JSON list of C-alpha atoms in Angstrom, two decimals:
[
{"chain": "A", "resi": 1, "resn": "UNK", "atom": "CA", "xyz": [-29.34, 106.56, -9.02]},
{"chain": "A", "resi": 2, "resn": "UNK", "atom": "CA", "xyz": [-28.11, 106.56, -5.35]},
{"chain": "A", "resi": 3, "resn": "UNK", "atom": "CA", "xyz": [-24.01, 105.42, -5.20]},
{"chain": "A", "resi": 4, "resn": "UNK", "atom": "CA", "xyz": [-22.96, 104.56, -2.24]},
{"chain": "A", "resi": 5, "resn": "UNK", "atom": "CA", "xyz": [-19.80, 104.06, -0.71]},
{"chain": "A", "resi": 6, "resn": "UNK", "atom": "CA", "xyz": [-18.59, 100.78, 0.98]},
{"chain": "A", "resi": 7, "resn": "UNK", "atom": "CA", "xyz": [-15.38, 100.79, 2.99]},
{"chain": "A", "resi": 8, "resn": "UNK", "atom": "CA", "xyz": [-12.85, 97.53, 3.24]},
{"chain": "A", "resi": 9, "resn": "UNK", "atom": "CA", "xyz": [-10.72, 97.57, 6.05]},
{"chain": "A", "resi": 10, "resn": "UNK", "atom": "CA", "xyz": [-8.75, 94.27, 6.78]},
{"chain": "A", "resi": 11, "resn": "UNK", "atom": "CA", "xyz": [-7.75, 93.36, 10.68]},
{"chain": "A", "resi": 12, "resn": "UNK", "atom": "CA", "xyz": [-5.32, 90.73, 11.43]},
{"chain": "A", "resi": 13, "resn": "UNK", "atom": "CA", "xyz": [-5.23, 90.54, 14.86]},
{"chain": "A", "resi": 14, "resn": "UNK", "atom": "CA", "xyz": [-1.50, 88.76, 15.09]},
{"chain": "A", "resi": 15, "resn": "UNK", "atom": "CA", "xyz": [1.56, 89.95, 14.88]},
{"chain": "A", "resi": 16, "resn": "UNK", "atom": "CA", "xyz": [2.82, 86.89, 13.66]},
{"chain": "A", "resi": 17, "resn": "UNK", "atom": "CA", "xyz": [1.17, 87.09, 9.93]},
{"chain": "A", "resi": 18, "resn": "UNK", "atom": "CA", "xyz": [2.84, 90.71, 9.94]},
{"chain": "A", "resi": 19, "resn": "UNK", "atom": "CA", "xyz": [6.51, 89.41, 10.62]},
{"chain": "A", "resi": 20, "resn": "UNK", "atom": "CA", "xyz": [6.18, 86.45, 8.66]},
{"chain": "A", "resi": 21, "resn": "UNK", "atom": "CA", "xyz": [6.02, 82.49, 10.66]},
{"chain": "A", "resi": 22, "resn": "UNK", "atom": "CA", "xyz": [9.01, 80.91, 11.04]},
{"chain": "A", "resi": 23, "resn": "UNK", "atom": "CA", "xyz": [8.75, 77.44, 10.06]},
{"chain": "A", "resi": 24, "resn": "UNK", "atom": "CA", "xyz": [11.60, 74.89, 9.56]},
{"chain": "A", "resi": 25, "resn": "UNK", "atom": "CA", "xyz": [14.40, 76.87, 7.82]},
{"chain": "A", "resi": 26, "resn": "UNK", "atom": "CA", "xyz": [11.91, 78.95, 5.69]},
{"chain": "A", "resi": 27, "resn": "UNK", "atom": "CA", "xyz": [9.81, 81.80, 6.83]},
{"chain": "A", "resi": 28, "resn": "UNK", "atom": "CA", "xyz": [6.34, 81.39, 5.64]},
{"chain": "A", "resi": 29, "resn": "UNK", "atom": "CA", "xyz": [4.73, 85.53, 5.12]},
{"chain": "A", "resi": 30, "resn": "UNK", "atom": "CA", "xyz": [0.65, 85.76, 4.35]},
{"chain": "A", "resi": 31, "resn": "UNK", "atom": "CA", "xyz": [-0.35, 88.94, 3.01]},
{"chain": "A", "resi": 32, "resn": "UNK", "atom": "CA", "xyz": [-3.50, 90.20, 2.14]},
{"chain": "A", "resi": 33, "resn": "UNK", "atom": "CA", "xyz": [-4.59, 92.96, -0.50]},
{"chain": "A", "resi": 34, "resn": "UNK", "atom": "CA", "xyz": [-7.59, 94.51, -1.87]},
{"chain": "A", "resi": 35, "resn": "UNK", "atom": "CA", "xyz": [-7.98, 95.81, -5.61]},
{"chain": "A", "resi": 36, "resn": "UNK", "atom": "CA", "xyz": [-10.11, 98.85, -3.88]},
{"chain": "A", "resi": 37, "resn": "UNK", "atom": "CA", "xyz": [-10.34, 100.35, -0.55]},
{"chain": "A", "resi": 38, "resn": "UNK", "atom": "CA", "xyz": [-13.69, 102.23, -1.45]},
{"chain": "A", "resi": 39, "resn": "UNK", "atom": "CA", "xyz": [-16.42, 100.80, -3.77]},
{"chain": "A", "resi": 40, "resn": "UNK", "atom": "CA", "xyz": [-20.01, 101.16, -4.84]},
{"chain": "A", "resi": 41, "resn": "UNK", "atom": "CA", "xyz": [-22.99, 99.34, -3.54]},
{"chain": "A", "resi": 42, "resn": "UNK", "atom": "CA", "xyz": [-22.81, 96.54, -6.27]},
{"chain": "A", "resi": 43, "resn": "UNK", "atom": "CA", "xyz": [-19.70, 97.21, -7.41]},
{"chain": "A", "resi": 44, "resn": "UNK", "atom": "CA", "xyz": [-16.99, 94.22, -8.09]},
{"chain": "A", "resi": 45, "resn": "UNK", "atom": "CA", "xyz": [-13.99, 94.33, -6.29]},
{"chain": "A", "resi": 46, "resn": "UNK", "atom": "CA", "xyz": [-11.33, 91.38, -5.79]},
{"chain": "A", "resi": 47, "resn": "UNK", "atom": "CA", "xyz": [-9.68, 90.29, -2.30]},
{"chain": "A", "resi": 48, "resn": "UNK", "atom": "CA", "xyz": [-6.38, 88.67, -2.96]},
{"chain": "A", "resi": 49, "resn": "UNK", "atom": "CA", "xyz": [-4.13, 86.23, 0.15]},
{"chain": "A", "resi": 50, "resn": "UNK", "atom": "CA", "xyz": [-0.59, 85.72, -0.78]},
{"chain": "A", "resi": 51, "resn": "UNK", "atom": "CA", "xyz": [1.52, 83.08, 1.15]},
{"chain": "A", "resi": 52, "resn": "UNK", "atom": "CA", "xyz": [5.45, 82.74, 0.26]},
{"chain": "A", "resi": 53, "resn": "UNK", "atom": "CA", "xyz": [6.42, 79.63, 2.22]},
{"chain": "A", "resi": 54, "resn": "UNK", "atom": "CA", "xyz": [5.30, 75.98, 2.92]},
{"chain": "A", "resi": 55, "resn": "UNK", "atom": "CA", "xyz": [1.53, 76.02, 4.10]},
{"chain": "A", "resi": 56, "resn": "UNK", "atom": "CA", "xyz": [-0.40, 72.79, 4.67]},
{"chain": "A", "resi": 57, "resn": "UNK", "atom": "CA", "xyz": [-3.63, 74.45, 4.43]},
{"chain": "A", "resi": 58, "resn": "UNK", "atom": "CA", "xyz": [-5.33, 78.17, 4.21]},
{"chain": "A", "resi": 59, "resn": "UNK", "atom": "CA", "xyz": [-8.90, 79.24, 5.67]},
{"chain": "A", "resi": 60, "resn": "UNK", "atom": "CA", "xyz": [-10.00, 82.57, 4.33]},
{"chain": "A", "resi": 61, "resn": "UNK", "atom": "CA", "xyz": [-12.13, 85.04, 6.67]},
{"chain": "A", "resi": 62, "resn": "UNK", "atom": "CA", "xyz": [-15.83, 85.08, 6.90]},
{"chain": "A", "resi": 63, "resn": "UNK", "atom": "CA", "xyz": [-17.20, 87.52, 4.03]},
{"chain": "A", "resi": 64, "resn": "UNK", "atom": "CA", "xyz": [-20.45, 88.66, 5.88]},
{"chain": "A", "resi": 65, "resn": "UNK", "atom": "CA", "xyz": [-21.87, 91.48, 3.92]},
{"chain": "A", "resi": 66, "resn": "UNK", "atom": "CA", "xyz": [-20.84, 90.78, 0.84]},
{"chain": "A", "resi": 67, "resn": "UNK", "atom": "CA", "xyz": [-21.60, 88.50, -2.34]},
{"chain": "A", "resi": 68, "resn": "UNK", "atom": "CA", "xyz": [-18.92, 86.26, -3.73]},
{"chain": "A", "resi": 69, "resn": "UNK", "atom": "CA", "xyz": [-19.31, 86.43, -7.79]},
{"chain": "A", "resi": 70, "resn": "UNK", "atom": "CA", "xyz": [-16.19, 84.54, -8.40]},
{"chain": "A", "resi": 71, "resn": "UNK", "atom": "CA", "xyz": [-13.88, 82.36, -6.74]},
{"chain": "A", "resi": 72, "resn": "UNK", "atom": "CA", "xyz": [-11.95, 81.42, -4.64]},
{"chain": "A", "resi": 73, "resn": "UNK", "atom": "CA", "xyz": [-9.04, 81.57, -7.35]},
{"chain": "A", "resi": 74, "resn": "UNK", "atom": "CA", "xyz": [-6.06, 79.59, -6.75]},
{"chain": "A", "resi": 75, "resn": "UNK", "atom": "CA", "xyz": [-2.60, 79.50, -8.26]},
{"chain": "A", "resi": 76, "resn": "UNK", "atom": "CA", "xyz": [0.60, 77.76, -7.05]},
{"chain": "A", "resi": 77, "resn": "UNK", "atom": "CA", "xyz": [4.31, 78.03, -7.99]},
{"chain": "A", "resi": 78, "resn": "UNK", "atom": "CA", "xyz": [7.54, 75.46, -6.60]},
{"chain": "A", "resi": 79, "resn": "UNK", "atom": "CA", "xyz": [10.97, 76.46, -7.45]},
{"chain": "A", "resi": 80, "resn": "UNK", "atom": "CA", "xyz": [14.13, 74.99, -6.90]},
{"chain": "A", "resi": 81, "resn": "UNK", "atom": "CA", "xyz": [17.04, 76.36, -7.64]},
{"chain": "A", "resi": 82, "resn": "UNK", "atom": "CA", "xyz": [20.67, 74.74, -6.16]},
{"chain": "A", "resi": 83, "resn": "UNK", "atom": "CA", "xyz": [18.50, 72.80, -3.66]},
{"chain": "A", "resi": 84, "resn": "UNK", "atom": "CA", "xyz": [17.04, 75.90, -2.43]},
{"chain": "A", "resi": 85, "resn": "UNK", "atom": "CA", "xyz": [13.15, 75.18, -2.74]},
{"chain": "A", "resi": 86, "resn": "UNK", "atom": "CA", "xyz": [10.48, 78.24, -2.28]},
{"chain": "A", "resi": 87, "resn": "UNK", "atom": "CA", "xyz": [6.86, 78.09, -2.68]},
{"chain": "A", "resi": 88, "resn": "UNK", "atom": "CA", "xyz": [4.14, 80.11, -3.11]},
{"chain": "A", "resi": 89, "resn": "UNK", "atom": "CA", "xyz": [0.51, 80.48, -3.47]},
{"chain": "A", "resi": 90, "resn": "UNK", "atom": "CA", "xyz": [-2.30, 83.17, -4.30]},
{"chain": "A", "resi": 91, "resn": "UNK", "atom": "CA", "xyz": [-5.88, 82.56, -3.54]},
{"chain": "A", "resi": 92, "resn": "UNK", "atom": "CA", "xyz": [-8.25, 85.40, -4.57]},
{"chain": "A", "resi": 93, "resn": "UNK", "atom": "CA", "xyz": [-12.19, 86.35, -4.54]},
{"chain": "A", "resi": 94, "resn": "UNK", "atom": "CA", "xyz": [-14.48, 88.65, -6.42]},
{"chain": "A", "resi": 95, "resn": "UNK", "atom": "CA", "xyz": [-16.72, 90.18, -3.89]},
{"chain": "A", "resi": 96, "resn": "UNK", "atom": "CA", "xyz": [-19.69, 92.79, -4.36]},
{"chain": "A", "resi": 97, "resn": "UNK", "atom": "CA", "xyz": [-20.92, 95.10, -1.35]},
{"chain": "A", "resi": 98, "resn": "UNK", "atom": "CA", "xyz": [-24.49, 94.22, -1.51]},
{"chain": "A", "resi": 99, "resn": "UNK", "atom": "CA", "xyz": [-25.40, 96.78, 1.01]},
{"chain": "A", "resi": 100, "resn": "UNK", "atom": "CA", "xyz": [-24.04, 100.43, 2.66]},
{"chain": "A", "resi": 101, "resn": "UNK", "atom": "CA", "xyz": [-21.68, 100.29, 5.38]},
{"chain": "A", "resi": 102, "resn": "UNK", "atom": "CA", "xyz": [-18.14, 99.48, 6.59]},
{"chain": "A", "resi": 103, "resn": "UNK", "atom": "CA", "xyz": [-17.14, 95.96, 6.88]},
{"chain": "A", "resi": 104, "resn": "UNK", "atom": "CA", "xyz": [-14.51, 94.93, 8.26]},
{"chain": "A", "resi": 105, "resn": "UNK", "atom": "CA", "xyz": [-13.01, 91.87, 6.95]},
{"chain": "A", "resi": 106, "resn": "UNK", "atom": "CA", "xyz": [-11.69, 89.28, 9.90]},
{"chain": "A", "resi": 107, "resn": "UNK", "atom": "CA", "xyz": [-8.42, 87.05, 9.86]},
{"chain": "A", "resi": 108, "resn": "UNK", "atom": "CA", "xyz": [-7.59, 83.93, 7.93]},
{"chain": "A", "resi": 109, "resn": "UNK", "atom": "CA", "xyz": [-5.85, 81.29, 9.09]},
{"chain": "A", "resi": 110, "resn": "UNK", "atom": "CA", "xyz": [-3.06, 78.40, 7.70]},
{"chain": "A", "resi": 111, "resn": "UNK", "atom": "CA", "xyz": [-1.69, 75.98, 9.04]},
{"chain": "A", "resi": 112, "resn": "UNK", "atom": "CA", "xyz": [2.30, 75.10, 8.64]},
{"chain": "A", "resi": 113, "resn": "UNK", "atom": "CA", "xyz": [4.28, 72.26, 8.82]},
{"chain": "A", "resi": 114, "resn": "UNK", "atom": "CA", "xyz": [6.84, 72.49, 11.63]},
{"chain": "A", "resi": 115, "resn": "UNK", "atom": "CA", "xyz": [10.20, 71.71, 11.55]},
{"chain": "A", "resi": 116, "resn": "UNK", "atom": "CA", "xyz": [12.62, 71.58, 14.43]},
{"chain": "A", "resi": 117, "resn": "UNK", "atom": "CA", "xyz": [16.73, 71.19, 13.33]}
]
């Protein structure tokens, strides 16, 4: 049985989602994260998006080249502690390579309230 290898490369073109977003008096940081860098032709792997900050919506990238098998996963958390209020969410997928190659997976966008003082 043939085992190939699929590479996962993720490109964010702006600097912006690298510094973090400034928006009202909280910064607002996306990261993204992959449970493998090389996999298997068929094998499961899971893409994970992290925001710490106040987003009024998320788009995730275009997965071209692979299958979804589960998601997209969402979780949420609000704190506030002495009137200091952080949030945070985590949306993840389960992807399988269905065929050889390098993909590269494109940007994702969100969308932030803005606040001016």
């Amino acid at each position: 049985m043939k085992h190939y290898i699929l590479s996962v490369l993720l490109l964010w073109t702006s600097a912006l989602f690298a510094n973090g977003i400034k928006s009202g008096a909280q910064d607002v940081k996306v990261t993204a994260s992959v449970s493998k860098s090389v996999v298997g032709t068929g094998e499961a792997f899971e893409i994970s998006f992290s925001v710490n900050g106040n987003i009024e919506s998320f788009n995730p990238p275009a997965l071209n080249g692979f299958q979804v098998v589960g998601g997209p996963n969402q979780s949420s958390s609000y704190s506030s502690i002495n009137g200091n209020t952080t949030a945070s969410m985590s949306i993840s997928y389960d992807l399988v390579g269905v065929k050889e190659g390098e993909y590269i997976i494109g940007p994702s966008t969100c969308c932030c309230e803005w606040k001016t003082g």
